[in-house]
PDB file of C-alpha atoms and ligand atoms in Angstrom:
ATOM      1  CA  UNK A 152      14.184  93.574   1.547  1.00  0.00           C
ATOM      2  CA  UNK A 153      13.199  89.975   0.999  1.00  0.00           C
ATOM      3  CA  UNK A 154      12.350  87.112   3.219  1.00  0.00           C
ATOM      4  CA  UNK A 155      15.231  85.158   3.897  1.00  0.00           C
ATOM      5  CA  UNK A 156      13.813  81.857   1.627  1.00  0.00           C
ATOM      6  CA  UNK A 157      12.395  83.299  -1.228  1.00  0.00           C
ATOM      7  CA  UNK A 158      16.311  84.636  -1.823  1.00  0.00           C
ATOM      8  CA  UNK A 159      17.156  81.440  -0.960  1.00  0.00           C
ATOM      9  CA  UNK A 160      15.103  79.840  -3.399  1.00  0.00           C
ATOM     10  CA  UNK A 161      15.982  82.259  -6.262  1.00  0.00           C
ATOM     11  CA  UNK A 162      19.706  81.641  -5.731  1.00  0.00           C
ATOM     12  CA  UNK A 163      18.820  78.370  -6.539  1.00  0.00           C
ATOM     13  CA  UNK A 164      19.745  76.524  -3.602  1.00  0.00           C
ATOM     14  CA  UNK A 165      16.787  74.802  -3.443  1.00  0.00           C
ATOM     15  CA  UNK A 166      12.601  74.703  -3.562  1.00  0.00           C
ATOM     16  CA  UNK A 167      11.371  77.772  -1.583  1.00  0.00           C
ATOM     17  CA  UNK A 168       9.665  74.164   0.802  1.00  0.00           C
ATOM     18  CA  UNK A 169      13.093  72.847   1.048  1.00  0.00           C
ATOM     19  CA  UNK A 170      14.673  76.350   1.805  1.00  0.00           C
ATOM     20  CA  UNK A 171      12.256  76.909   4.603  1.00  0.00           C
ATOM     21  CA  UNK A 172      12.870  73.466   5.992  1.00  0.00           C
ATOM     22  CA  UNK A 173      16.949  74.410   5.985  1.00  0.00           C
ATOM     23  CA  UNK A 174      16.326  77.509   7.998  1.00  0.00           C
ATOM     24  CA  UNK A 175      13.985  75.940  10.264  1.00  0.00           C
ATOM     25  CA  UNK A 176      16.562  73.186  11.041  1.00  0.00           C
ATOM     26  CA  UNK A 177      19.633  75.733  11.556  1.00  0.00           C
ATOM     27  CA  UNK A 178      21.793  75.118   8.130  1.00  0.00           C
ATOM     28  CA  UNK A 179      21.419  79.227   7.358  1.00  0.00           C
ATOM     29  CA  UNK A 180      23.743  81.941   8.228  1.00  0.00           C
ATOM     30  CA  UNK A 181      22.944  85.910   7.377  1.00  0.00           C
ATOM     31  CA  UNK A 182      26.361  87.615   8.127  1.00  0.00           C
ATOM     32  CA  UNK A 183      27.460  85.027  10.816  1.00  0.00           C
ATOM     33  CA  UNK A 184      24.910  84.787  12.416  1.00  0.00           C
ATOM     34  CA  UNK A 185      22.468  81.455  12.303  1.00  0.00           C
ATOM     35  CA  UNK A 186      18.643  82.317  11.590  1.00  0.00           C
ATOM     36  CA  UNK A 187      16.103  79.849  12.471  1.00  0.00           C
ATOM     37  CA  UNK A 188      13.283  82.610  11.768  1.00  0.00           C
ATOM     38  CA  UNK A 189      10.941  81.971   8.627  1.00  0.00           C
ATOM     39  CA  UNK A 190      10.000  85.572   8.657  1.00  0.00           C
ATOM     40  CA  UNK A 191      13.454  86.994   8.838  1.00  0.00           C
ATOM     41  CA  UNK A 192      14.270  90.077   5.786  1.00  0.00           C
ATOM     42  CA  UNK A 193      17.392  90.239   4.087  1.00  0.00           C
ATOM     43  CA  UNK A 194      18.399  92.662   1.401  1.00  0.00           C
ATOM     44  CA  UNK A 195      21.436  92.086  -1.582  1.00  0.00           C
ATOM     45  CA  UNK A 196      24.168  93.072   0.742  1.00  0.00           C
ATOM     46  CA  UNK A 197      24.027  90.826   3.531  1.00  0.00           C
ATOM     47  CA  UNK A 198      26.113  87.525   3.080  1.00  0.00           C
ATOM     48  CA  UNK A 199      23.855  84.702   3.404  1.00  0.00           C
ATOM     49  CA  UNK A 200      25.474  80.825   3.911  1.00  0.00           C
ATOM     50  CA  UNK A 201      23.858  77.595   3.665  1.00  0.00           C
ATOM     51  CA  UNK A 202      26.263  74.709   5.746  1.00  0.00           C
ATOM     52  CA  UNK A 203      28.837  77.570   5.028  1.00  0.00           C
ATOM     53  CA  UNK A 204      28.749  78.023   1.546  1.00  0.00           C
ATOM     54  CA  UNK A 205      27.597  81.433   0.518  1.00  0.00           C
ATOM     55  CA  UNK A 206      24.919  81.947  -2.095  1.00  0.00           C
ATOM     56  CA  UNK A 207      26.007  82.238  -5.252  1.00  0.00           C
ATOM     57  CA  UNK A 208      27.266  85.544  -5.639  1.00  0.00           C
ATOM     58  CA  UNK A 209      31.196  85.165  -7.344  1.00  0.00           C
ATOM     59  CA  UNK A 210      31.735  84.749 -10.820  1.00  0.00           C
ATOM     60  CA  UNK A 211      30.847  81.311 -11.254  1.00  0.00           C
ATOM     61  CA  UNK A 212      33.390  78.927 -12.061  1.00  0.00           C
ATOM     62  CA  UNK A 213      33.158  75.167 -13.160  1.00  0.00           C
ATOM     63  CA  UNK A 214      36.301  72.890 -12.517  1.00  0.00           C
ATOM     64  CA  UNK A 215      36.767  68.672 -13.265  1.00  0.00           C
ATOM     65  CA  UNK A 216      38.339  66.450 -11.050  1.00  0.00           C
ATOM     66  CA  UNK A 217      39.205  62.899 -10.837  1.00  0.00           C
ATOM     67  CA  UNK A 218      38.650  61.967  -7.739  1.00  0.00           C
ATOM     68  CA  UNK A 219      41.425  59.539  -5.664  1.00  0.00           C
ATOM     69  CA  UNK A 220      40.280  56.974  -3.712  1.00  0.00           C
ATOM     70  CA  UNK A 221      40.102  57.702  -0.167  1.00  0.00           C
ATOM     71  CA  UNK A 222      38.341  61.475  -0.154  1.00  0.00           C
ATOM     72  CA  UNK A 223      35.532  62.739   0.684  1.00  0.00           C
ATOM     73  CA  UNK A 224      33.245  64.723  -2.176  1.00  0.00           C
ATOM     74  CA  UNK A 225      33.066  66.943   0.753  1.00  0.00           C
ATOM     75  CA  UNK A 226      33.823  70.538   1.465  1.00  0.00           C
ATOM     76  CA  UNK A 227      35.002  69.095   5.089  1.00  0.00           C
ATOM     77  CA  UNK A 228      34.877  66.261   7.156  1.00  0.00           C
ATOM     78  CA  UNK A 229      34.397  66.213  10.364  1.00  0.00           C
ATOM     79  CA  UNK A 230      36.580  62.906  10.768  1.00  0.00           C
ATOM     80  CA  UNK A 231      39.934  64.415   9.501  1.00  0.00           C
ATOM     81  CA  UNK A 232      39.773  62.674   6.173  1.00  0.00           C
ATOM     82  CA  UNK A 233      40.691  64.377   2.682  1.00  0.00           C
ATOM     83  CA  UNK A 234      37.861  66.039   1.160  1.00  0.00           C
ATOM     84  CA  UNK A 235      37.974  66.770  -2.378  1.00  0.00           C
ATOM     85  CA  UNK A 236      38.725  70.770  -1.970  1.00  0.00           C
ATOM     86  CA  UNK A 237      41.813  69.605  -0.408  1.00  0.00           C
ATOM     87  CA  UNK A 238      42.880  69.049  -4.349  1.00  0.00           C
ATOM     88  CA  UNK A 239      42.177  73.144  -4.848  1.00  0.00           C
ATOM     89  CA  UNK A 240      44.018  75.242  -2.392  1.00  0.00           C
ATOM     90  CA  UNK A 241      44.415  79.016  -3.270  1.00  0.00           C
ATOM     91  CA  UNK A 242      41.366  78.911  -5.289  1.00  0.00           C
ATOM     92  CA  UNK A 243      39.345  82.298  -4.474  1.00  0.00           C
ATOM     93  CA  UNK A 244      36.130  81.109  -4.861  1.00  0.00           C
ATOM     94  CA  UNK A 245      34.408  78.812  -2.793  1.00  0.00           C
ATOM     95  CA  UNK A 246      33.706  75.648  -4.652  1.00  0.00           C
ATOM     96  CA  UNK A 247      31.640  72.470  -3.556  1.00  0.00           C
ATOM     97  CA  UNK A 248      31.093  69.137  -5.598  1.00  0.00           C
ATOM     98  CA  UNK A 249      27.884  68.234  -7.621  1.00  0.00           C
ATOM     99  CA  UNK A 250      26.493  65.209  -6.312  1.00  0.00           C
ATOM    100  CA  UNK A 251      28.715  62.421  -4.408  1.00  0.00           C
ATOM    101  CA  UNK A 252      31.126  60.039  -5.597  1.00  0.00           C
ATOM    102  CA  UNK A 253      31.649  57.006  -2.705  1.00  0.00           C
ATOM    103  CA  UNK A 254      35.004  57.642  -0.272  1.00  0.00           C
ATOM    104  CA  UNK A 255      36.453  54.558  -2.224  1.00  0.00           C
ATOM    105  CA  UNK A 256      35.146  55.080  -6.048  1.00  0.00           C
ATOM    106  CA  UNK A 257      37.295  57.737  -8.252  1.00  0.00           C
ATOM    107  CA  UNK A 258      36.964  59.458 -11.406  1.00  0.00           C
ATOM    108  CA  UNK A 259      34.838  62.130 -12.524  1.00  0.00           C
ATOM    109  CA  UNK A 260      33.771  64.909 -10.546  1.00  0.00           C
ATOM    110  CA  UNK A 261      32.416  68.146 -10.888  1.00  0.00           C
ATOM    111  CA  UNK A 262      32.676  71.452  -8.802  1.00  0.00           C
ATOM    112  CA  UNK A 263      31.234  74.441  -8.963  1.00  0.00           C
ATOM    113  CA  UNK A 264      29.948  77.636  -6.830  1.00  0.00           C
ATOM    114  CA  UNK A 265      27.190  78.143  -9.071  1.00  0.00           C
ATOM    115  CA  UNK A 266      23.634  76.562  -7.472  1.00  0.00           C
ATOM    116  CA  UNK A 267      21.942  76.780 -10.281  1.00  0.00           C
ATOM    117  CA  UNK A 268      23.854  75.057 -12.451  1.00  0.00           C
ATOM    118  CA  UNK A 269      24.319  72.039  -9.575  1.00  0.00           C
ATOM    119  CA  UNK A 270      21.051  72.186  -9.081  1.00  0.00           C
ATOM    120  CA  UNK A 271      20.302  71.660 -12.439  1.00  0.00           C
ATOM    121  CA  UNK A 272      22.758  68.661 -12.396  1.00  0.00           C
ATOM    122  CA  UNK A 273      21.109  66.972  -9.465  1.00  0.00           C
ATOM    123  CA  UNK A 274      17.651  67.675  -9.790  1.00  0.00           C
ATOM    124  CA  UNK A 275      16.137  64.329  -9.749  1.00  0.00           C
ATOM    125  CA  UNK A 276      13.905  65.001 -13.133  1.00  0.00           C
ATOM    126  CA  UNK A 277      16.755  66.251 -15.251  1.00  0.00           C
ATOM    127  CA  UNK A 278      19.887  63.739 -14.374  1.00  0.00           C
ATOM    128  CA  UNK A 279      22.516  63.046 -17.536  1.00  0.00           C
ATOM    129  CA  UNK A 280      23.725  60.344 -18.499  1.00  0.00           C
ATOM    130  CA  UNK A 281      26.989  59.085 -16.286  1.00  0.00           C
ATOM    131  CA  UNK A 282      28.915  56.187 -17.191  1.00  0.00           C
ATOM    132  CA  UNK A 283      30.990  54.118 -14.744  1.00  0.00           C
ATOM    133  CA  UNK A 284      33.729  51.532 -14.941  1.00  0.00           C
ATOM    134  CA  UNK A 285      33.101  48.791 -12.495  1.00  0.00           C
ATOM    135  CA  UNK A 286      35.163  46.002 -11.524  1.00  0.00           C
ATOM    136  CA  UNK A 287      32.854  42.819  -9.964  1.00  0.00           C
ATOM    137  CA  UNK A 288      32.908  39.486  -8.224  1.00  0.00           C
ATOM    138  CA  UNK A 289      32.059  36.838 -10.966  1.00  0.00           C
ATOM    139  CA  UNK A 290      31.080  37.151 -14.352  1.00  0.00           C
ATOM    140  CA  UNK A 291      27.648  38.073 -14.910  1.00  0.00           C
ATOM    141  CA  UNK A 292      25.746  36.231 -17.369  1.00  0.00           C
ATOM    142  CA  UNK A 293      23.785  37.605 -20.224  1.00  0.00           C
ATOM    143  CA  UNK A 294      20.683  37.401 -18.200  1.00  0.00           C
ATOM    144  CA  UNK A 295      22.360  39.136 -15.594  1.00  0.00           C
ATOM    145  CA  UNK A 296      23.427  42.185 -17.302  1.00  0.00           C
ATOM    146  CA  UNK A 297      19.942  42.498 -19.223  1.00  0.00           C
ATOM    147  CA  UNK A 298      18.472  43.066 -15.670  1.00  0.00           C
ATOM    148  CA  UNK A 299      20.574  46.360 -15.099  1.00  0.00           C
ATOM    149  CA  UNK A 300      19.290  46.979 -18.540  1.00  0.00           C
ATOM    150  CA  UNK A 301      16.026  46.946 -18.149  1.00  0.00           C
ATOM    151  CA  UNK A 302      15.857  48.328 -14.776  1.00  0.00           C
ATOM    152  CA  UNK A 303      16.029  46.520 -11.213  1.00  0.00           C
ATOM    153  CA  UNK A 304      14.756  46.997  -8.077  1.00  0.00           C
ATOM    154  CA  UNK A 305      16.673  48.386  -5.837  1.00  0.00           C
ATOM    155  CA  UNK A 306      15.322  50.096  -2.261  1.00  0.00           C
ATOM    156  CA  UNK A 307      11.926  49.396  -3.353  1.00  0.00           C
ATOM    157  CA  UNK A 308      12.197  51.639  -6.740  1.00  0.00           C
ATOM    158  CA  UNK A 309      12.824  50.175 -10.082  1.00  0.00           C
ATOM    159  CA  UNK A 310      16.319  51.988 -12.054  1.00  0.00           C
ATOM    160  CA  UNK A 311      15.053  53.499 -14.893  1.00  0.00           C
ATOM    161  CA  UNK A 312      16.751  51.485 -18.320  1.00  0.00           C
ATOM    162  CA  UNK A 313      20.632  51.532 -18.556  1.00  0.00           C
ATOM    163  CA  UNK A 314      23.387  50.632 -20.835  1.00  0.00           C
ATOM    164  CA  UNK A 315      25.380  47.856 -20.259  1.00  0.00           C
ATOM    165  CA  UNK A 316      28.615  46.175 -21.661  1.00  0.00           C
ATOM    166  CA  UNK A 317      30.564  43.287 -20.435  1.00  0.00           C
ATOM    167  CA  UNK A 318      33.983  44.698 -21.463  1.00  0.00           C
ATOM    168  CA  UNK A 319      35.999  41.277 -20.239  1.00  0.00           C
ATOM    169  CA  UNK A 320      35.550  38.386 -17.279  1.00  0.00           C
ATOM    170  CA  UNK A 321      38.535  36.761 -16.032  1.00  0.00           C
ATOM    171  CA  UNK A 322      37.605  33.239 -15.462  1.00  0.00           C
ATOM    172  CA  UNK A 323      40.312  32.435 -13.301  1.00  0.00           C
ATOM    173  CA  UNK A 324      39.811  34.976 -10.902  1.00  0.00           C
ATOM    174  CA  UNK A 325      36.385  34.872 -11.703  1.00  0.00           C
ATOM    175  CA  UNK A 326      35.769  38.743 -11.695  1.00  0.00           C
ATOM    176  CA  UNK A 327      34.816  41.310 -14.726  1.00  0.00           C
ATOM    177  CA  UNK A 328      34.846  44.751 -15.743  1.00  0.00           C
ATOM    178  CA  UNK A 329      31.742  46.238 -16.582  1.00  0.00           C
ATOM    179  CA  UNK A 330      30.694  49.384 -18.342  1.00  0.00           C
ATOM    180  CA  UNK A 331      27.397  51.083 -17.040  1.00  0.00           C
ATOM    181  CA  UNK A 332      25.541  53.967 -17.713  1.00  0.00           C
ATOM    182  CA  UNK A 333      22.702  55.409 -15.770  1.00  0.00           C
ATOM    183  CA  UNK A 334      20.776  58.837 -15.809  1.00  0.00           C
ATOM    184  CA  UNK A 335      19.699  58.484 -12.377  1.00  0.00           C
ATOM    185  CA  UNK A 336      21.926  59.473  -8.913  1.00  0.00           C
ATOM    186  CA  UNK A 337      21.038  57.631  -6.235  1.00  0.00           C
ATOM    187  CA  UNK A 338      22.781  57.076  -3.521  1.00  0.00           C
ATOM    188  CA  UNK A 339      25.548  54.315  -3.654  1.00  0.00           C
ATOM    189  CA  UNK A 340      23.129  53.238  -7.127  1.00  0.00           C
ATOM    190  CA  UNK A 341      25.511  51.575  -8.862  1.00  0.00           C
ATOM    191  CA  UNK A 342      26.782  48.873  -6.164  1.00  0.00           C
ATOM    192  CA  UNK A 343      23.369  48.123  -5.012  1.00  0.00           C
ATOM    193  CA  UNK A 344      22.656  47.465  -8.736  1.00  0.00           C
ATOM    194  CA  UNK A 345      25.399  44.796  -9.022  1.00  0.00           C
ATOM    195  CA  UNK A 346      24.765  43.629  -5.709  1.00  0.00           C
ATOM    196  CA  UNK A 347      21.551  42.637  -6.564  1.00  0.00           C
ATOM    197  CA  UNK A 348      22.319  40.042  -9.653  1.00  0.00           C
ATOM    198  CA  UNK A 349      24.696  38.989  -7.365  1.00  0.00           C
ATOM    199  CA  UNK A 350      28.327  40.369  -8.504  1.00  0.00           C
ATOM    200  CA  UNK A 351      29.487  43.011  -5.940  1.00  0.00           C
ATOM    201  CA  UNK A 352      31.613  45.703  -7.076  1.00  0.00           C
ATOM    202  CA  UNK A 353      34.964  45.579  -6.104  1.00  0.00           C
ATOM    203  CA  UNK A 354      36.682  49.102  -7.800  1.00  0.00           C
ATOM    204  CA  UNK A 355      34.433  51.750  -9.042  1.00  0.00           C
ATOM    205  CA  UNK A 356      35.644  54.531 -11.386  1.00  0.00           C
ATOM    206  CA  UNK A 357      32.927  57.454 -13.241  1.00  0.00           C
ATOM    207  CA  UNK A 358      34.604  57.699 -16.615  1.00  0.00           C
ATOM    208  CA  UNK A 359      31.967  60.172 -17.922  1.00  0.00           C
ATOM    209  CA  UNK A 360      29.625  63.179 -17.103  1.00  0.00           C
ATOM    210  CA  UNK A 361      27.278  63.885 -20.209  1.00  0.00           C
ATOM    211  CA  UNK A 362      29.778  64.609 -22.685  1.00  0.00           C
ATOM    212  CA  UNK A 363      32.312  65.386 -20.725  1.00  0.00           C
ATOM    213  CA  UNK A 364      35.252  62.271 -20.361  1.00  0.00           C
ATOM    214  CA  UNK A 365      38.591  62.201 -17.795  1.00  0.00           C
ATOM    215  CA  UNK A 366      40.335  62.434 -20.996  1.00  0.00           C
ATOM    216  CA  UNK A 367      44.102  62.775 -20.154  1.00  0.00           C
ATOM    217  CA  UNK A 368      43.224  63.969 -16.683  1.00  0.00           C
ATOM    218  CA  UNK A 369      45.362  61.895 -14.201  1.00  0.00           C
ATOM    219  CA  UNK A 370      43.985  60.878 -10.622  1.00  0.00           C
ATOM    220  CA  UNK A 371      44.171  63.624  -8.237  1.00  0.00           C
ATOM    221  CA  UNK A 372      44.789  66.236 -11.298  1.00  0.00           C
ATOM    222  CA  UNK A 373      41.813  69.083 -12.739  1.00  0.00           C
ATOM    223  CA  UNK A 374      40.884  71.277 -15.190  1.00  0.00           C
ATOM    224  CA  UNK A 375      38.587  74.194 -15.544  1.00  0.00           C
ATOM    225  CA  UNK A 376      35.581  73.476 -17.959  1.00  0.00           C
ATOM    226  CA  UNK A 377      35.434  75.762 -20.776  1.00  0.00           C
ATOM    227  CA  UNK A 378      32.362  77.711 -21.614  1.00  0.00           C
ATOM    228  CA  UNK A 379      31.108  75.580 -24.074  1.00  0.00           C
ATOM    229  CA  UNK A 380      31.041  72.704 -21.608  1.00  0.00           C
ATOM    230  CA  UNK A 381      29.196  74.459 -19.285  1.00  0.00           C
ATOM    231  CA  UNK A 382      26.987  74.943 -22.151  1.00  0.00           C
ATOM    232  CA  UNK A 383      26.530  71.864 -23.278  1.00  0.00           C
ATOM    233  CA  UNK A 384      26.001  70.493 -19.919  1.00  0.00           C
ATOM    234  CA  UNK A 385      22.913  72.746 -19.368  1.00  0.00           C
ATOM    235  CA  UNK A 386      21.587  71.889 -22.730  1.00  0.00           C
ATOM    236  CA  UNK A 387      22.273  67.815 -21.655  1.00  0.00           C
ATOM    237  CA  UNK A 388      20.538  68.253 -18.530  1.00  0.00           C
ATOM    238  CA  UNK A 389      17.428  69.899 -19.604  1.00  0.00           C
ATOM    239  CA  UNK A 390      16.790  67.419 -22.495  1.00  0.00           C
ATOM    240  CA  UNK A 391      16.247  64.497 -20.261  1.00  0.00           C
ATOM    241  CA  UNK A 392      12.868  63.794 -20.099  1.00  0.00           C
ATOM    242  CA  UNK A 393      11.118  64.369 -17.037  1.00  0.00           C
ATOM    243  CA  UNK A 394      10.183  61.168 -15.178  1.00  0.00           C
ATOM    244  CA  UNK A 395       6.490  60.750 -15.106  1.00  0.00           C
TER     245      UNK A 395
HETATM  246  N1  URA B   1      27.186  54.645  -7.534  1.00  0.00           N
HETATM  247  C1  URA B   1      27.821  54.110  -6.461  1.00  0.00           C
HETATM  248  O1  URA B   1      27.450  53.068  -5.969  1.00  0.00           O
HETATM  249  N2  URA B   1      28.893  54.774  -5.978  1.00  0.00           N
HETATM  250  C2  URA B   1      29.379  55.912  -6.493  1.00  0.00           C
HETATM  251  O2  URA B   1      30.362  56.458  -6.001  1.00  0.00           O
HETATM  252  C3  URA B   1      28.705  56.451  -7.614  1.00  0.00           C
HETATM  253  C4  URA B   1      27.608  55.793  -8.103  1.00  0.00           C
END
């Protein structure tokens, strides 16, 4: 038998801190049943859920969505909207996304039930690199763009360098489409970085995880990710560097 965080934290659902902090607060199940107890034992049969999701316990799986517009990166919603495992009914497994894309932004999206390998993803010292296609009010200038480049304050924090490309302005309608590529995930981080040289984004779209592209992969349409991706992605995520 052993205490109810310290499985928790193995499982990789989160630091043994944060894992404490969720039981405390009433997100942990053991067999049904919520536990609010620090102390509480458990032992490698008893079905343990965090918000619902069971600890990682299936064979892991690894799937790649592009997102619609208008969904949730949810597993529900307590509002009625579509959530994105809406898009995977029948599947066995119990799948959640990694990270968040915004209700209205689409593209690239991961799920998994393995918390390792999300939290791997998301842990905020060992982000990869995601590129998004965004479509903004006006054309930024040169200077503009070398501010997202060079990082920009946003909430108080500076954005660690990015890569930026002007793919083409409209000066008629007086709007562009940008591509953008940050290592960081904050939330709603790439609007507030237009937003503040003063070109709001109008249509959002992630275009690529690490390596991995939407290829062929229609809106609304997914594919499982094949070992060697899953690979790969590890291998991507530990080589960031780990911010000082
Ligand atoms: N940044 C945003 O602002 N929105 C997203 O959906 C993803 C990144």
């Amino acid at each position: 038998m052993e205490r109810l965080q310290k499985v928790m934290a193995h499982a990789g659902v989160a630091s043994r801190r944060k894992c404490e902090e969720l039981i405390i607060s009433g997100h942990v199940q053991v067999n049904g049943k919520l536990v609010t107890e620090l102390g509480y034992k458990v032992s490698t049969s008893d079905k343990i859920e965090v918000d619902g999701v069971p600890l990682y316990k299936e064979e892991p799986v690894y799937y790649l969505f592009n997102k619609p517009q208008r969904v949730i990166s949810a597993v529900s919603d307590d509002k009625g909207r579509a959530v994105v495992t809406d898009y995977f009914q029948g599947l066995q497994e119990r799948i959640y996304p990694i990270g968040r894309l915004d209700y209205d932004t689409t593209g690239l999206l991961l799920l998994t039930n393995d918390g390792e390998f999300a939290n791997l993803l998301m842990h905020p010292k060992y982000h990869v690199e995601k590129t998004y296609i965004a479509k903004v009010k006006g054309i930024p200038t040169e200077q503009q763009l070398k501010k997202l480049k060079y990082g920009i304050k946003i909430d108080g924090k500076k954005t660690a360098p990015a890569k930026v490309k002007l793919l083409s302005g409209d000066t008629d309608k007086q709007t562009a489409t940008i591509e953008l590529t940050i290592h960081e995930g904050w939330n709603h981080q790439v609007k507030k970085m237009f937003m503040a040289i003063g070109t709001p984004v109008m249509k959002l779209r992630r275009e690529k995880y690490g390596s991995l592209t939407l290829d062929h992969l229609g809106v609304g349409q997914w594919r499982p990710l094949k070992k060697y991706e899953v690979q790969k992605l590890k291998q991507e995520a530990m080589q960031m560097q780990p911010k000082k």
